[in-house]
Coordinates of C-alpha atoms and ligand atoms in Angstrom, one line a residue:
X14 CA 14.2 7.6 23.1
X15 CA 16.8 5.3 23.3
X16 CA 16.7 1.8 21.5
X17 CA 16.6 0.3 25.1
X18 CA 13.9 2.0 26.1
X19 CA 12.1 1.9 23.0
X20 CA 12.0 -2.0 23.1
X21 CA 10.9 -2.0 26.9
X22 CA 8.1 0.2 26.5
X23 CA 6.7 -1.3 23.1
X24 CA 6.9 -4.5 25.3
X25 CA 5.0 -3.7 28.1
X26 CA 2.8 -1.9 26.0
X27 CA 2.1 -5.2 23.5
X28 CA 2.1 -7.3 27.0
X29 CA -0.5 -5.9 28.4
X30 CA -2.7 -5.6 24.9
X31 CA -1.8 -9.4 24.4
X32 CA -3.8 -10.3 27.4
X33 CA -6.2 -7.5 26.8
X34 CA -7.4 -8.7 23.1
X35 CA -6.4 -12.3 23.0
X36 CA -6.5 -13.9 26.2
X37 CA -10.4 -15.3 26.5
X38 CA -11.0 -15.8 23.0
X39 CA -10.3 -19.4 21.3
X40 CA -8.7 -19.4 18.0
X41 CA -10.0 -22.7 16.6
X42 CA -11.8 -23.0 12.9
X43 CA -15.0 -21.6 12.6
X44 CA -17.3 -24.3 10.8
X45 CA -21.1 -25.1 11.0
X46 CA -21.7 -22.0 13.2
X47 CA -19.3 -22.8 15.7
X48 CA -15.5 -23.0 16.7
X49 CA -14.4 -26.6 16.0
X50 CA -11.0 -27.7 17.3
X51 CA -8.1 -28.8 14.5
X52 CA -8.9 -32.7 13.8
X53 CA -5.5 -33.4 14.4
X54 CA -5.4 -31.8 17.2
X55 CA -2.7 -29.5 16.6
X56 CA -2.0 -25.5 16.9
X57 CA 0.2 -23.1 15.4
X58 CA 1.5 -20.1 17.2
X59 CA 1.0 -16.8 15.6
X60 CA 3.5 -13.7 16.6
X61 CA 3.2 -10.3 17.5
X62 CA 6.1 -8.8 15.2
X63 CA 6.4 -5.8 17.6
X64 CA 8.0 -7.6 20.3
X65 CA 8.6 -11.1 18.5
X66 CA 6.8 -13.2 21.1
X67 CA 3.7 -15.4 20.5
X68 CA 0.2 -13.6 20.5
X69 CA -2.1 -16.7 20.5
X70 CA -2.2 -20.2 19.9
X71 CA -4.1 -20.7 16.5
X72 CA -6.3 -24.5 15.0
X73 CA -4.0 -25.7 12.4
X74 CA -6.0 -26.9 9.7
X75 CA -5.7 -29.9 7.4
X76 CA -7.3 -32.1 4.5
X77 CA -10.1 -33.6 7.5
X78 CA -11.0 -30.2 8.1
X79 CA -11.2 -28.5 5.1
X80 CA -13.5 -31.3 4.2
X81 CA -15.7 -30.6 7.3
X82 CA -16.3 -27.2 5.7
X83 CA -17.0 -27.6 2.6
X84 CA -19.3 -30.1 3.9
X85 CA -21.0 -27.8 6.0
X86 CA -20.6 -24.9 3.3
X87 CA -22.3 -27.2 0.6
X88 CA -25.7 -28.5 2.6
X89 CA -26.1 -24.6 3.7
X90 CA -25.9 -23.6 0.2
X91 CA -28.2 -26.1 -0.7
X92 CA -30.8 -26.1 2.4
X93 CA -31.5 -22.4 2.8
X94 CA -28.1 -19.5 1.5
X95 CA -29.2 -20.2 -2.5
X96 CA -33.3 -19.8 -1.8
X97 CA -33.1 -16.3 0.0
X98 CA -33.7 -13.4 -1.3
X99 CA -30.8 -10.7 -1.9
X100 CA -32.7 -8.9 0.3
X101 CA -33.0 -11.4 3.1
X102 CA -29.2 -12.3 2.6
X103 CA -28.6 -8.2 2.6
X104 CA -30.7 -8.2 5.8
X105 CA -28.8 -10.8 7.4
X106 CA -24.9 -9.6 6.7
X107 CA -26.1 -6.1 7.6
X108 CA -26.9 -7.4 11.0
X109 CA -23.8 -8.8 11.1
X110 CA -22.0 -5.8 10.2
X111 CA -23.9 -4.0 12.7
X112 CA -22.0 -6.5 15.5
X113 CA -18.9 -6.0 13.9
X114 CA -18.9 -2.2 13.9
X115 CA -19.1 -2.6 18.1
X116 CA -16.3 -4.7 18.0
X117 CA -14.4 -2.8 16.0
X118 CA -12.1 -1.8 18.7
X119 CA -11.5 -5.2 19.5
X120 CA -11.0 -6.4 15.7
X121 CA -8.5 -3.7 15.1
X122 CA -6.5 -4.1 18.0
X123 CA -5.9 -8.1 17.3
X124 CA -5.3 -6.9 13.5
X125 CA -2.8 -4.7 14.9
X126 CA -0.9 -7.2 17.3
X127 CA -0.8 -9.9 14.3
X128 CA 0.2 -7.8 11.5
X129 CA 2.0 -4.7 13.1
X130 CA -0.4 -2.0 11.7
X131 CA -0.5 0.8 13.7
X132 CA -3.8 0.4 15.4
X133 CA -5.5 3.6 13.9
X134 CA -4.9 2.4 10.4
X135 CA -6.5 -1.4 11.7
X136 CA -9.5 0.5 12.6
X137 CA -9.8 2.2 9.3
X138 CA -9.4 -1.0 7.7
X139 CA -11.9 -2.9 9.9
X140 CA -14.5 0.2 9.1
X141 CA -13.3 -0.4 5.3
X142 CA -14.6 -3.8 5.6
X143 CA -17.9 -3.5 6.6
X144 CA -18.3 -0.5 3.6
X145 CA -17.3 -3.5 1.6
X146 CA -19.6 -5.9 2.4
X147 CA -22.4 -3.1 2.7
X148 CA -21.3 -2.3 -0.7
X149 CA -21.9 -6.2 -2.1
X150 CA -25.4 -6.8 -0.9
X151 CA -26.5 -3.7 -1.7
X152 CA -25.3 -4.0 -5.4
X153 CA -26.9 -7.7 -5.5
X154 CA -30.2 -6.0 -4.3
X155 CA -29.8 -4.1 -7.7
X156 CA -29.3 -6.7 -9.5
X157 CA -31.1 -7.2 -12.7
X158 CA -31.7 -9.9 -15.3
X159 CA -32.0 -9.4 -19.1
X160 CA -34.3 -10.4 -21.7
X161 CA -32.9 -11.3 -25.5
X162 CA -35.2 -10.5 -28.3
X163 CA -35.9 -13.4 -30.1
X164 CA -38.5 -13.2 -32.2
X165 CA -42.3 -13.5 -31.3
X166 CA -42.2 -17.8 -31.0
X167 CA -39.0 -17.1 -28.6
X168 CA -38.7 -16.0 -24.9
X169 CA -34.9 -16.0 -23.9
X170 CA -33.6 -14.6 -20.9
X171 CA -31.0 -14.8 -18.3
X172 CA -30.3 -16.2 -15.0
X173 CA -27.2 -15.3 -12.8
X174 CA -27.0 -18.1 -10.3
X175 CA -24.4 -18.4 -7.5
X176 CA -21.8 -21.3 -8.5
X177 CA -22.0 -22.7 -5.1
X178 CA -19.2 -23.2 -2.2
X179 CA -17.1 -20.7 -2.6
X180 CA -12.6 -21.4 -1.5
X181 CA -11.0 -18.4 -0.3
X182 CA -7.4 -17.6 0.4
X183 CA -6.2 -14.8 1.8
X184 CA -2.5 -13.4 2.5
X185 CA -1.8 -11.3 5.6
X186 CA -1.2 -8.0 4.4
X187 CA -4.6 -6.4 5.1
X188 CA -6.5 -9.4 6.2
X189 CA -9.5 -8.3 7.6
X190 CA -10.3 -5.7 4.3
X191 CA -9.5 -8.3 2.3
X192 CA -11.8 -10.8 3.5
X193 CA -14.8 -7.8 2.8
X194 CA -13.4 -8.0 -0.7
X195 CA -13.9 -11.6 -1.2
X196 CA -16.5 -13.1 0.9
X197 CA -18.4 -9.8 0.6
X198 CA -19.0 -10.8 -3.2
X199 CA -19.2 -14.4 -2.8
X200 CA -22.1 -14.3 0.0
X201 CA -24.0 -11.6 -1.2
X202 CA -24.1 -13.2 -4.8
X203 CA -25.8 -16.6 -2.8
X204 CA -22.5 -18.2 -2.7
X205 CA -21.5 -20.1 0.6
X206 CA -17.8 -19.5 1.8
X207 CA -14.7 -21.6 3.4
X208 CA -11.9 -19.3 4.0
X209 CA -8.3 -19.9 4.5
X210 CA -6.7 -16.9 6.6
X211 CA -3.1 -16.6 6.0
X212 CA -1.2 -18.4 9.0
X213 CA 0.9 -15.0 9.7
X214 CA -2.2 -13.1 10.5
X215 CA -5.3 -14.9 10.9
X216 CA -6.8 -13.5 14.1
X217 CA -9.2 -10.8 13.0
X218 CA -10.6 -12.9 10.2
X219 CA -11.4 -16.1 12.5
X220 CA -13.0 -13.2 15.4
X221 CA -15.0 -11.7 12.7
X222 CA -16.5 -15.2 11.8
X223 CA -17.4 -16.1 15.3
X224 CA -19.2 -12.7 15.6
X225 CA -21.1 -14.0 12.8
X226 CA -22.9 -16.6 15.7
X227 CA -26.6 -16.6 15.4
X228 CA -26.8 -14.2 12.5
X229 CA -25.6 -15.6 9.5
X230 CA -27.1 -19.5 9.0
X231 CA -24.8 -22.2 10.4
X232 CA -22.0 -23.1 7.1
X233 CA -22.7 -20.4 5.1
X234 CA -19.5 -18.9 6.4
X235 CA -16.5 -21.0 7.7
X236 CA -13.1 -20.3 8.0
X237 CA -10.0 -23.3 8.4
X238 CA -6.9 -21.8 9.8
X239 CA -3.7 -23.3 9.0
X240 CA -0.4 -23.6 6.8
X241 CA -0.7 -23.1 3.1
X242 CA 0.3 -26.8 2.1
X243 CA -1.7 -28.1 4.8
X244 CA -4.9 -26.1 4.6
X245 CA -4.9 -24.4 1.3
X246 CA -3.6 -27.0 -1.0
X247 CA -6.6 -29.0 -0.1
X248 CA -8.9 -26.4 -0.6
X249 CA -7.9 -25.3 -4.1
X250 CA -7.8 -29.6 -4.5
X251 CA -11.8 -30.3 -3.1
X252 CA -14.3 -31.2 -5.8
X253 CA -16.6 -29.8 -4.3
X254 CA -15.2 -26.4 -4.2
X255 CA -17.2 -24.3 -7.1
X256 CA -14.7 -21.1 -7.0
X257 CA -12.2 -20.3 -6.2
X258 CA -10.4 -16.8 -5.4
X259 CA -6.7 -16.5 -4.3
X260 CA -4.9 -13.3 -3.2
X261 CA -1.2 -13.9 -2.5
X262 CA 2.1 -14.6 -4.5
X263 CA 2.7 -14.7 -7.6
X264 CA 4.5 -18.9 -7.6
X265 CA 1.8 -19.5 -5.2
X266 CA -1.0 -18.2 -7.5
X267 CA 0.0 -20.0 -10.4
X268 CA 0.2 -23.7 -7.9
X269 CA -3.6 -22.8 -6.9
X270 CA -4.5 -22.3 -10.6
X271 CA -2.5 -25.7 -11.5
X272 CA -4.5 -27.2 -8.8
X273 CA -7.9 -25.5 -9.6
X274 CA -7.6 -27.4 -13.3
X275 CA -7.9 -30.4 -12.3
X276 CA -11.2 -30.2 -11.6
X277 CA -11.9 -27.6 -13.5
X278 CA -12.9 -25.1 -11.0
X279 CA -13.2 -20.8 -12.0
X280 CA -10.3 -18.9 -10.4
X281 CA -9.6 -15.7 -9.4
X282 CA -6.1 -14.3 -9.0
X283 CA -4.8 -11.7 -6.9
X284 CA -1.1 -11.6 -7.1
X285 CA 1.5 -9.3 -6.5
X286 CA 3.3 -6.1 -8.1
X287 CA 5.8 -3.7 -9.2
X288 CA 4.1 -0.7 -9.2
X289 CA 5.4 2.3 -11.1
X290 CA 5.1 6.3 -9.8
X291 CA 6.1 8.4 -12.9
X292 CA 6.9 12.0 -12.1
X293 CA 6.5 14.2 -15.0
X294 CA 8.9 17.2 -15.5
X295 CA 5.8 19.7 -15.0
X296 CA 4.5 17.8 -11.5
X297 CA 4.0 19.5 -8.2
X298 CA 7.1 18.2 -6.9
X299 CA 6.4 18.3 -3.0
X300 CA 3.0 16.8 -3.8
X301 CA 4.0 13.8 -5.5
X302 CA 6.9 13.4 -3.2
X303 CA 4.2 13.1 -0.3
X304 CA 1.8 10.9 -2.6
X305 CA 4.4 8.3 -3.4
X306 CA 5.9 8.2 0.2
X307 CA 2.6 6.9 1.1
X308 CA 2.2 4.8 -1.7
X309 CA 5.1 2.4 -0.7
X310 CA 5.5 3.1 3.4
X311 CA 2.0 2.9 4.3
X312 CA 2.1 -0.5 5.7
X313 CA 5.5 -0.8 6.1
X314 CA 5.2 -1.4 1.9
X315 CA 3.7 -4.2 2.9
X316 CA 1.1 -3.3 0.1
X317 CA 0.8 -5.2 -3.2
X318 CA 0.5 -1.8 -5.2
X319 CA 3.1 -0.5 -3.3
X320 CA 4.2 2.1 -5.4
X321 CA 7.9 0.7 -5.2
X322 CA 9.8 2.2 -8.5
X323 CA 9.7 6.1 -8.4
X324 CA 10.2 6.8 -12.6
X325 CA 11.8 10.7 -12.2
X326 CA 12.1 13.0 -15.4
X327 CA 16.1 13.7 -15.3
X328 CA 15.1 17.4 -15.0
X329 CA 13.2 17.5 -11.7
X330 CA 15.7 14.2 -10.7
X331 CA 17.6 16.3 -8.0
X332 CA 14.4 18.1 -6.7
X333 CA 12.3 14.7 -6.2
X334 CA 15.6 12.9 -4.4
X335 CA 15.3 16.1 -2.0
X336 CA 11.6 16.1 -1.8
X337 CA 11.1 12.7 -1.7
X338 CA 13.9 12.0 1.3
X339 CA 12.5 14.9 3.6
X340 CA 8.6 13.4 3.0
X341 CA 10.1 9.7 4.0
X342 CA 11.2 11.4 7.2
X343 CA 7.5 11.3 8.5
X344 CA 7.5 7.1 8.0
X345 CA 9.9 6.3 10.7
X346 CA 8.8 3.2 12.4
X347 CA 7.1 3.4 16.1
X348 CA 5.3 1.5 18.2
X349 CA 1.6 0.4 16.2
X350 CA -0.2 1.0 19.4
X351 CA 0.6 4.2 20.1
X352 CA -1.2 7.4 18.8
X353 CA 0.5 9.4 15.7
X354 CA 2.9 5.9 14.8
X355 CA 3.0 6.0 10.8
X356 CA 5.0 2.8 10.4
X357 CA 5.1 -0.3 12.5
X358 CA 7.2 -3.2 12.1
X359 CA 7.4 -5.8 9.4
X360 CA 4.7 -8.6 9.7
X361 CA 7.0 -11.4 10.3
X362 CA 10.6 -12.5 10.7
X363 CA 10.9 -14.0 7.5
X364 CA 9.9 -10.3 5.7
X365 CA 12.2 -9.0 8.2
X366 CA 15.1 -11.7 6.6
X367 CA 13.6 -10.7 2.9
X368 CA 13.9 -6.9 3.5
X369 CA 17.6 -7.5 4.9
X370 CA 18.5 -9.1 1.3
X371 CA 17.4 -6.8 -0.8
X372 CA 18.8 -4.0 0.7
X373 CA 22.4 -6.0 0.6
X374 CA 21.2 -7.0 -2.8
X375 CA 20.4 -3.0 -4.2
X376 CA 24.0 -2.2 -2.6
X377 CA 26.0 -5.0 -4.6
X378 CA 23.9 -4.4 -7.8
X379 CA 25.6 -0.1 -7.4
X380 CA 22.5 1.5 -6.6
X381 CA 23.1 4.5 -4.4
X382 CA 21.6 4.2 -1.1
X383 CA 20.3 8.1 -0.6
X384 CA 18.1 7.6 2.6
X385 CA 17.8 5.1 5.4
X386 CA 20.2 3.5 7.6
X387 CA 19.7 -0.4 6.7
X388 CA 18.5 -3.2 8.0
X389 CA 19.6 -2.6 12.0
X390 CA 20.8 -5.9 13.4
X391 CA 18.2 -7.4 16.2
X392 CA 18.9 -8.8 19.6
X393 CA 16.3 -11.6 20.2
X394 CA 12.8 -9.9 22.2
X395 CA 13.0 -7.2 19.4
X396 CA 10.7 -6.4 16.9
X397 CA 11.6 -7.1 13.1
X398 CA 11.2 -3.0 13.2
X399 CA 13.1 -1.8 9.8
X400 CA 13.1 2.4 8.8
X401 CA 12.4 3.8 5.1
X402 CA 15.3 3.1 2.4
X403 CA 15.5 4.8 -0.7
X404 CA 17.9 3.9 -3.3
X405 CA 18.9 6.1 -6.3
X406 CA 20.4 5.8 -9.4
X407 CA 18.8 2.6 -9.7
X408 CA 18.4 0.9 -13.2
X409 CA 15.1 -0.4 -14.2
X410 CA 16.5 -4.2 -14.8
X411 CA 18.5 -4.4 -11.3
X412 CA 16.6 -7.3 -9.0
X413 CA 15.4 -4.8 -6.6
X414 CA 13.8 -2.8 -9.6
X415 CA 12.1 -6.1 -11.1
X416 CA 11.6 -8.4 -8.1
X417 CA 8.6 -7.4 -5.0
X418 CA 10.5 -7.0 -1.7
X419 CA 7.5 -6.1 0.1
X420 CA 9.1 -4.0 2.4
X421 CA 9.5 0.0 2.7
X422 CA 12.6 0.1 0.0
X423 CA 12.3 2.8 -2.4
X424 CA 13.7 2.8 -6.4
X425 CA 14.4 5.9 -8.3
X426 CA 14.7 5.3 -11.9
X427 CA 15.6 8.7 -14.2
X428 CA 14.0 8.9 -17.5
X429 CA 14.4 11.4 -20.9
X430 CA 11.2 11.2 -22.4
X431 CA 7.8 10.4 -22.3
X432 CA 8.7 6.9 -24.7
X433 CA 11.1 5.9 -22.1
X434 CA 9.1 6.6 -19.1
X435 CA 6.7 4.1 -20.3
X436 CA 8.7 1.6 -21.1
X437 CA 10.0 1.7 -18.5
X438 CA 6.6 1.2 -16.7
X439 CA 5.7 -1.7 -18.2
X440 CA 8.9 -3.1 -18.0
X441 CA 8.3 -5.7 -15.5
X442 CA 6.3 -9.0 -15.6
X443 CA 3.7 -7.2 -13.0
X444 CA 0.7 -4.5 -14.0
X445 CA -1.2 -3.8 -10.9
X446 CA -1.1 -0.1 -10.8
X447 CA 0.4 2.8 -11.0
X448 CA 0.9 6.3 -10.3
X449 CA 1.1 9.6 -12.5
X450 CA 2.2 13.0 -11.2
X451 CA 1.8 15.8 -13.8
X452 CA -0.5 19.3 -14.2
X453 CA -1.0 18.2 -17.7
X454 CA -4.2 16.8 -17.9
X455 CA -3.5 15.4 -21.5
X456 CA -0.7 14.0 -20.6
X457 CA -2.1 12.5 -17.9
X458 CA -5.0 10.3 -19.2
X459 CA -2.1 9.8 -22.5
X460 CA 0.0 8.2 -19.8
X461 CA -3.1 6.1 -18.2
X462 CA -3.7 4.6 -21.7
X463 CA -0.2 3.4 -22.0
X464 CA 0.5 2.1 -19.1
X465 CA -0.5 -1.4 -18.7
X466 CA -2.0 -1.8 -15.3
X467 CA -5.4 -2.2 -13.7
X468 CA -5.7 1.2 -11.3
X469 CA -3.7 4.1 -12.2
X470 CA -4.0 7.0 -10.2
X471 CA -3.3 10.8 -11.4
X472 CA -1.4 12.9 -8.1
X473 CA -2.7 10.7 -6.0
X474 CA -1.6 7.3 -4.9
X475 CA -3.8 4.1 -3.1
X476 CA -6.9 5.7 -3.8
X477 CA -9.9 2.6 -4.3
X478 CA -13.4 1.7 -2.4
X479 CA -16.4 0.0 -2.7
X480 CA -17.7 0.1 -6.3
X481 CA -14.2 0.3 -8.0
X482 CA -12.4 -2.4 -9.5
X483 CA -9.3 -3.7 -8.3
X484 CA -6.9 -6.2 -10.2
X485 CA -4.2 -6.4 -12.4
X486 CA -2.7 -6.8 -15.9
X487 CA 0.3 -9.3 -16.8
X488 CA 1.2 -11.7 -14.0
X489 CA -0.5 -9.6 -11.3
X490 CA -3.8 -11.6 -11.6
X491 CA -6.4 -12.0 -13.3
X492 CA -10.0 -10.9 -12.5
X493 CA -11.7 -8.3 -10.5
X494 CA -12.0 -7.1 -7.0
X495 CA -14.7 -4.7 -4.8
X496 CA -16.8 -3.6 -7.9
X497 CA -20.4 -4.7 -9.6
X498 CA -18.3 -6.8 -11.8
X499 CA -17.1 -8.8 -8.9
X500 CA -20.5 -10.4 -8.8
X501 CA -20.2 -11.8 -12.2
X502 CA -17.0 -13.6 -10.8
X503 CA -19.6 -15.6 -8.4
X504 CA -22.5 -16.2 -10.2
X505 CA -22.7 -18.6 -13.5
X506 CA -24.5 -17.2 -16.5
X507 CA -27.5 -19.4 -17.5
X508 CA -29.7 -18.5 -20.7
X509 CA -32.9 -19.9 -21.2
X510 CA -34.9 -20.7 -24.4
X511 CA -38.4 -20.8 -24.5
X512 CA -40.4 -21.7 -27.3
X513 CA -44.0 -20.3 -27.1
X514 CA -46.6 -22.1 -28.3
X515 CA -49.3 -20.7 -30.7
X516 CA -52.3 -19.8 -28.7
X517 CA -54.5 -22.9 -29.1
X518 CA -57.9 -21.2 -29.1
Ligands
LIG612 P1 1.6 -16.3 -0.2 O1 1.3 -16.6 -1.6 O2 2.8 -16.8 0.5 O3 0.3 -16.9 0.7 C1 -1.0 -16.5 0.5 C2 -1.9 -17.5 1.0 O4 -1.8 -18.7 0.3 C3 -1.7 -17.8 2.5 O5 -3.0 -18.0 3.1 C4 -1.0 -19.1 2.5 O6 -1.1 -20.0 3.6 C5 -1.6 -19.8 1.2 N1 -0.8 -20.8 0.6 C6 0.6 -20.9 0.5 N2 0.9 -22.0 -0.2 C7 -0.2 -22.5 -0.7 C8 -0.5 -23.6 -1.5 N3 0.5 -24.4 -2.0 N4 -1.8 -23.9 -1.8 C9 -2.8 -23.1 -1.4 N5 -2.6 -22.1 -0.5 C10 -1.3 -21.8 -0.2 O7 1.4 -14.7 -0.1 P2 1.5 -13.8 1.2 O8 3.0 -13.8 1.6 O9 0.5 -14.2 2.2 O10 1.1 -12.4 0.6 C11 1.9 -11.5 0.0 C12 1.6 -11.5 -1.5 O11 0.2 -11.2 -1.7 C13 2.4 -10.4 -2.2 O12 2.9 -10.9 -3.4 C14 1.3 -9.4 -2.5 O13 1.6 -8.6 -3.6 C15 0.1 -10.2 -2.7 N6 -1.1 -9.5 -2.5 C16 -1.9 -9.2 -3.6 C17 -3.1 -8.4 -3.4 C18 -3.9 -8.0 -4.6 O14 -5.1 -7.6 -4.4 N7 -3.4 -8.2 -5.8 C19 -3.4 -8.0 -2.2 C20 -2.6 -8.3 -1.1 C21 -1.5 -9.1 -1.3

């Protein structure tokens, strides 16, 4: 297909699906049980990166509103979310994820317009999120206290009790999974929730509340849409925020954690990464060419464990480049709504601009482009559409080794020995996973010791789900994600001493 007619018929696809998914529905704030219009009054568009052109007008959200949530989010707390049982609470968000699961089609398809995820993977991802939050309430059902022996004149034991509101803020990567991740935990742990969507894709996330109408009580969820400055500084600023749990940047992360300590509020931190994929002389080379051609061009490497530095033993350096180019071959970018499309565009213009840099800046720093034809220039109307590129010869302390592009720009880095390779793993200020290909089983779970990251996966890459922890080491965050501990992350700690009295008769 030409580039001409490539661009008309993504348009008049994405046109028609505008209208289709976005037209009737009202993308205010969701607070108190109901879409509220922005207090100021003003909107924000938000883009459909396919075609460039404006999907939906979107509440932009300020201080005013914010507080109007975490009003709403503190008396529902308080009047009936902290009283239920986990069982009542499990009752109520399964109901909810029984609506969401027949609207799935609907959720995924405005996930797919806003972020440029092909619409199959959107559907997998909205089906992810209801696991998740499935996931949550059942573990909180589970839940059980403990009692500390004390000695016969002692009864101690502990409480786990929600903190409270609960300020989440969300990038626009995988925005409706994400959202599972965190207010999954924070509601099912008796925690009430005002969520900040990321302004690039905040249209599933603010659908997915509204379906919540007449199932979950009014304020227990809410969700302000806006600019980061204008609607998530004042979230990670409210005093009466309790927790609060970030995923996004890493300069962004450590603002919200300035922010947070003023008042002294709990944070958790989901930031990005530099993920390392170390092939081992021994490895099944096809297979972990395949594995880590997923692992950064799923998502257009829009992902933050990306695996986006490929460490190669010098030995199997010239079979991987081979491998590795021919596997890239099946990422070429397509149109997200059409079936078999592995790679949709970049989410927004400014990842487009970002993308466009590095791959200028891997060139100047005399890394060897080996696949890929660039950045192509756009005319205005067409998507911010960008193919694979995969540089060789690339030294671990170049910029595009060390710094997140967040775009589907591959780095092969050749090692010697086993020493090197990890070094060379934990070389950078990030530790949010990594991959190991190798038969060697040894040498595998050596390798998963030393390398200083919080999921490492062994010939496989992205691998995760309900019940296993996801976070990382070094400036990639701090806490944990989709596991039993993530409950802990909600819920205070509270031992109580008894003393018992002597029997008086
Ligand atoms: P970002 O930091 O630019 O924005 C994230 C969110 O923070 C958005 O909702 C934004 O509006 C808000 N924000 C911006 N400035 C703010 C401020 N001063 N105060 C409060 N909120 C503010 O990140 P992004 O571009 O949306 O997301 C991409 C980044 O997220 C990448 O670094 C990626 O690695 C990371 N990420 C991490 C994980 C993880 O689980 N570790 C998952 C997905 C994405």
């Amino acid at each position: 297909m030409s580039s001409q007619t490539f661009t008309e018929s993504v348009e008049e696809n994405h046109t028609k699906a505008i209208e289709r998914a976005a037209a009737d529905t009202t993308f205010g704030h969701w607070i108190d049980g109901r879409t509220v219009a922005p207090s100021s009054g003003r909107q924000f568009e938000t883009i459909d990166p396919a075609v460039a052109q404006p999907i939906s007008d979107v509440a932009r959200g300020d201080a005013e509103d914010v507080d109007r949530a975490v009003s709403a989010a503190r008396s529902a707390f308080r009047e009936h979310w902290r009283q239920m049982t986990p069982a009542d609470r499990a009752g109520i968000i399964r109901e909810w994820m029984d609506r969401i699961r027949e609207y799935a089609d609907e959720l995924a398809l405005l996930e797919s317009l806003d972020t440029g995820k092909p619409l199959a993977y959107a559907r997998d991802e909205v089906l992810d999120a209801i696991e998740y939050f499935e996931y949550y309430v059942s573990v909180a059902r589970a839940h059980e206290g403990s009692h500390l022996p004390q000695g016969e004149d002692n009864h101690v034991y502990i409480r786990n009790e929600p903190y409270g509101v609960a300020g989440q803020i969300l990038p626009w990567n995988y925005p409706i999974d994400l959202f599972a991740w965190k207010a999954g935990a924070a509601l099912a742990a008796g925690n009430t929730v005002v969520c900040k969507p990321s302004e690039e894709a905040p249209l599933s996330i603010t659908r997915a509340a509204q379906l919540s109408e007449d199932i979950l009580p009014d304020g227990v969820l809410n969700v302000v849409n806006g600019y980061g400055t204008e609607a998530g500084t004042p979230l990670t600023d409210h005093e009466d925020v309790d927790k609060l749990s970030f995923t996004g940047s890493v300069p962004v992360g450590k603002q919200v954690m300035e922010t947070a300590a003023d008042h002294v509020t709990p944070v958790t931190l989901e930031l990005g990464g530099k993920s390392p994929f170390v092939v081992f002389p021994d490895a099944d080379i096809e297979q972990a060419a395949e594995t880590s051609a997923a692992g950064i061009f799923y998502n257009t490497g829009q992902s933050c464990d990306a695996c986006s530095r490929i460490l190669v033993h010098e030995d199997v350096h010239e079979e991987f480049v081979d491998a590795f180019t021919e596997a890239a071959a099946d990422w070429e970018p397509g149109d997200p709504l059409v079936d078999g499309t592995t790679m949709g565009p970049l989410t927004f213009r400014n990842q487009y601009d970002k993308v466009s840099k590095y791959v200028g800046v891997g060139r100047d720093e005399g890394a060897e482009q080996v696949y890929g034809e660039g950045v192509p220039d756009r005319e205005d109307g067409e998507g911010f559409f960008v193919g694979p590129i995969v540089f060789d010869q690339v030294d671990n302390q170049m910029r595009i080794a060390q710094e997140e592009i967040f775009g589907p720009v591959q780095c092969l880095i050749t090692f010697e020995n086993y020493d090197e390779a990890i070094e060379l793993a934990n070389d950078v200020e990030y530790g949010l996973a990594a991959g190991v290909a190798t038969r060697d089983a040894s040498l595998a779970h050596r390798a998963a010791a030393d390398i200083q990251a919080g999921s490492v996966w062994i010939n496989e890459y992205h691998g995760g789900g309900p019940g296993i922890p996801f976070g990382g080491y070094k400036a990639s965050g701090i806490g944990r994600e989709c596991a039993k501990e993530t409950l802990a992350e909600y819920t205070h700690t509270k031992a109580v001493n008894l003393s018992l009295d002597e029997p008086s008769f």
